[in-house]
Amino acid sequence: MHLLEDEKQCYIRSAYEACDPAEKEQLLNNLKEVDWTVLENLEKKETERRTFSPIEAVDVRELEERREEFLKAGLAALREGKVGAVLLAGGQGTRLGLDKPKGTLNIGINRELYLFERLILNLMEVTDQAGAFVPLYVMTSDINNQETVEFFEKHQYFGYPRDYVKFFIQEMAPACDYEGRVYMASKTKPAMSPNGNGGWFGSMVKAGLLEDIHRRGIEWLNVFAVDNCLQRIADPLFIGATLVYGKECGAKVVRKAAPEERVGVMCLEDGKPSIAEYYELTDEMRNARTEKGDLAYGFGVILNYLFSEKKLEQVAEEKLCIHVVEKKIPYMDVDGSLVNPTEPNGYKFETLALDMVHMMADCLPCEVVREKEFAPIKNLHGVDSLDSARELMKGCGIEL
Ligand code: UTP
């Protein structure tokens, strides 16, 4: 076993030594299950980026001016059952410090209002308008699947028909310290964590959901994050605009608050749609302006994309780039003690949904009003927090 022989792998080796024969067998079996190739990404430099250029977006003004046309196209697609929604809820929410699924967070103040509930209510505004339900696929992980399903069951799916909700489990990846030494979660199990939100379509395929998608005649999948409580799901205006423009993909975007804002922006990369991370923009790009005076790279993504399902199947086998991210990773130390770090202590390996945009031939960025549609809850307090999201929800007239 390659990893056990590697002297550097102190956590695995000391766990092995502490095991009795039966446990040793278990440990070896568990190690066999893991895809260790992700560790090779530690040596790789950041993927080389090619040439960036600005991308045309549909802005709020155009969306308003062509509202009827877009709405009609979007509502027709919804009524014909062509749209499915995919809720990405496999993350661990480490920044929030929760030990339960993020969607179970109570975001209310004077009453109970759960994040999952808020999202379903948002979706039901659309399904009421369209007069048709939208199939909802919920991605969970090994860590939170059971709790998530039980939560939906306990709350009767918050009024949504349960026949329209399906859960599927994403893949896991090992985690290691800054030296590439794989952490152990226990004597027999390596420390595994969800492998990012990029593998959602592959995981749907593995879970056998293609059959369901085909049977229902779904042609578009709207994928979105669990932590934006103002998220508009299966938004007919957004769907309609993407259809009318004849694109393979759409991305909801918000106008950057300032050139320096730390948000990934929509752009073209060698002529194909892409997202440039804030640190990838040069000063010149950051401050570049269009003829109208707007920022040329001025539209930030909010993890709400619409993908052609057919296209997703075509690119399903293509490898997504693996990002090495610093996180807090609980682990079992060489002396057998369990450590729960308060600061990041190593790397996790993640693919990202935003990298799928680059696999599409084209993409329509659709501007939405930040205060109405973007309230991410990443932390309890401060920027992108429960506090800031509550203020934004109040501003939208949501009773808390
Ligand atoms: P984040 O990147 O904010 O990660 O996820 P997170 O795990 O929720 O939180 P931190 O970084 O540990 O604090 C953005 C969206 O992608 C989903 C999350 O559930 C959220 O909706 N996600 C993330 C997954 O579905 N799987 C993953 O492996 C990671």
PDB file of C-alpha atoms and ligand atoms in Angstrom, residues 87-97 102 139-141 144 170-171 193-198 224-228 303 327 348 350-352 377-379, ligand 1:
ATOM      1  CA  LEU A  87     -29.955  22.822  -4.689  1.00  0.00           C
ATOM      2  CA  LEU A  88     -26.290  22.534  -3.708  1.00  0.00           C
ATOM      3  CA  ALA A  89     -26.393  21.599  -0.043  1.00  0.00           C
ATOM      4  CA  GLY A  90     -23.411  19.293   0.336  1.00  0.00           C
ATOM      5  CA  GLY A  91     -21.087  21.878   1.905  1.00  0.00           C
ATOM      6  CA  GLN A  92     -20.021  21.827   5.526  1.00  0.00           C
ATOM      7  CA  GLY A  93     -20.494  25.484   6.347  1.00  0.00           C
ATOM      8  CA  THR A  94     -17.289  25.540   8.375  1.00  0.00           C
ATOM      9  CA  ARG A  95     -17.227  29.337   8.495  1.00  0.00           C
ATOM     10  CA  LEU A  96     -20.624  29.324  10.173  1.00  0.00           C
ATOM     11  CA  GLY A  97     -19.370  26.762  12.675  1.00  0.00           C
ATOM     12  CA  LYS A 102     -26.599  24.779   6.669  1.00  0.00           C
ATOM     13  CA  MET A 139     -27.303  17.531  -3.360  1.00  0.00           C
ATOM     14  CA  THR A 140     -26.120  16.434   0.073  1.00  0.00           C
ATOM     15  CA  SER A 141     -22.986  14.665   1.296  1.00  0.00           C
ATOM     16  CA  ASN A 144     -25.312  15.598   6.142  1.00  0.00           C
ATOM     17  CA  GLN A 170     -21.947  13.942  -3.711  1.00  0.00           C
ATOM     18  CA  GLU A 171     -18.461  12.446  -3.690  1.00  0.00           C
ATOM     19  CA  SER A 193     -14.778  15.950   3.182  1.00  0.00           C
ATOM     20  CA  PRO A 194     -17.208  16.847   0.380  1.00  0.00           C
ATOM     21  CA  ASN A 195     -15.240  17.380  -2.840  1.00  0.00           C
ATOM     22  CA  GLY A 196     -16.689  20.783  -3.749  1.00  0.00           C
ATOM     23  CA  ASN A 197     -19.818  21.790  -5.608  1.00  0.00           C
ATOM     24  CA  GLY A 198     -18.474  21.192  -9.152  1.00  0.00           C
ATOM     25  CA  PHE A 224     -27.985  27.320  -6.978  1.00  0.00           C
ATOM     26  CA  ALA A 225     -26.383  27.609  -3.528  1.00  0.00           C
ATOM     27  CA  VAL A 226     -28.121  26.837  -0.257  1.00  0.00           C
ATOM     28  CA  ASP A 227     -26.810  29.896   1.539  1.00  0.00           C
ATOM     29  CA  ASN A 228     -28.413  32.764  -0.379  1.00  0.00           C
ATOM     30  CA  LEU A 303     -23.798  30.870  -7.789  1.00  0.00           C
ATOM     31  CA  LYS A 327      -9.759  24.834   5.649  1.00  0.00           C
ATOM     32  CA  LYS A 348      -9.188  20.188   1.016  1.00  0.00           C
ATOM     33  CA  GLU A 350     -12.633  20.870  -4.428  1.00  0.00           C
ATOM     34  CA  THR A 351     -14.090  21.245  -7.890  1.00  0.00           C
ATOM     35  CA  LEU A 352     -16.299  24.286  -8.431  1.00  0.00           C
ATOM     36  CA  ILE A 377     -24.877  33.538   4.694  1.00  0.00           C
ATOM     37  CA  LYS A 378     -21.255  32.450   5.019  1.00  0.00           C
ATOM     38  CA  ASN A 379     -20.547  33.686   8.561  1.00  0.00           C
TER      39      ASN A 379
HETATM   40  P1  UTP B   1     -19.180  27.334   0.054  1.00  0.00           P
HETATM   41  O1  UTP B   1     -18.074  27.419  -0.897  1.00  0.00           O
HETATM   42  O2  UTP B   1     -19.615  28.579   0.722  1.00  0.00           O
HETATM   43  O3  UTP B   1     -18.813  26.205   1.110  1.00  0.00           O
HETATM   44  O4  UTP B   1     -20.407  26.654  -0.697  1.00  0.00           O
HETATM   45  P2  UTP B   1     -19.530  25.714   2.436  1.00  0.00           P
HETATM   46  O5  UTP B   1     -19.050  24.318   2.645  1.00  0.00           O
HETATM   47  O6  UTP B   1     -21.020  25.897   2.430  1.00  0.00           O
HETATM   48  O7  UTP B   1     -18.978  26.674   3.572  1.00  0.00           O
HETATM   49  P3  UTP B   1     -17.498  26.851   4.184  1.00  0.00           P
HETATM   50  O8  UTP B   1     -16.639  27.296   3.046  1.00  0.00           O
HETATM   51  O9  UTP B   1     -17.105  25.496   4.729  1.00  0.00           O
HETATM   52  O10 UTP B   1     -17.698  27.866   5.254  1.00  0.00           O
HETATM   53  C1  UTP B   1     -21.171  27.270  -1.688  1.00  0.00           C
HETATM   54  C2  UTP B   1     -22.319  26.347  -1.998  1.00  0.00           C
HETATM   55  O11 UTP B   1     -21.849  25.102  -2.503  1.00  0.00           O
HETATM   56  C3  UTP B   1     -22.315  24.025  -1.704  1.00  0.00           C
HETATM   57  C4  UTP B   1     -22.652  24.638  -0.362  1.00  0.00           C
HETATM   58  O12 UTP B   1     -23.578  23.835   0.331  1.00  0.00           O
HETATM   59  C5  UTP B   1     -23.187  25.987  -0.794  1.00  0.00           C
HETATM   60  O13 UTP B   1     -24.521  25.878  -1.258  1.00  0.00           O
HETATM   61  N1  UTP B   1     -21.259  23.000  -1.612  1.00  0.00           N
HETATM   62  C6  UTP B   1     -20.004  23.344  -1.242  1.00  0.00           C
HETATM   63  C7  UTP B   1     -21.594  21.686  -1.890  1.00  0.00           C
HETATM   64  O14 UTP B   1     -22.763  21.380  -2.235  1.00  0.00           O
HETATM   65  N2  UTP B   1     -20.603  20.759  -1.800  1.00  0.00           N
HETATM   66  C8  UTP B   1     -19.335  21.054  -1.438  1.00  0.00           C
HETATM   67  O15 UTP B   1     -18.487  20.150  -1.387  1.00  0.00           O
HETATM   68  C9  UTP B   1     -19.026  22.387  -1.154  1.00  0.00           C
END
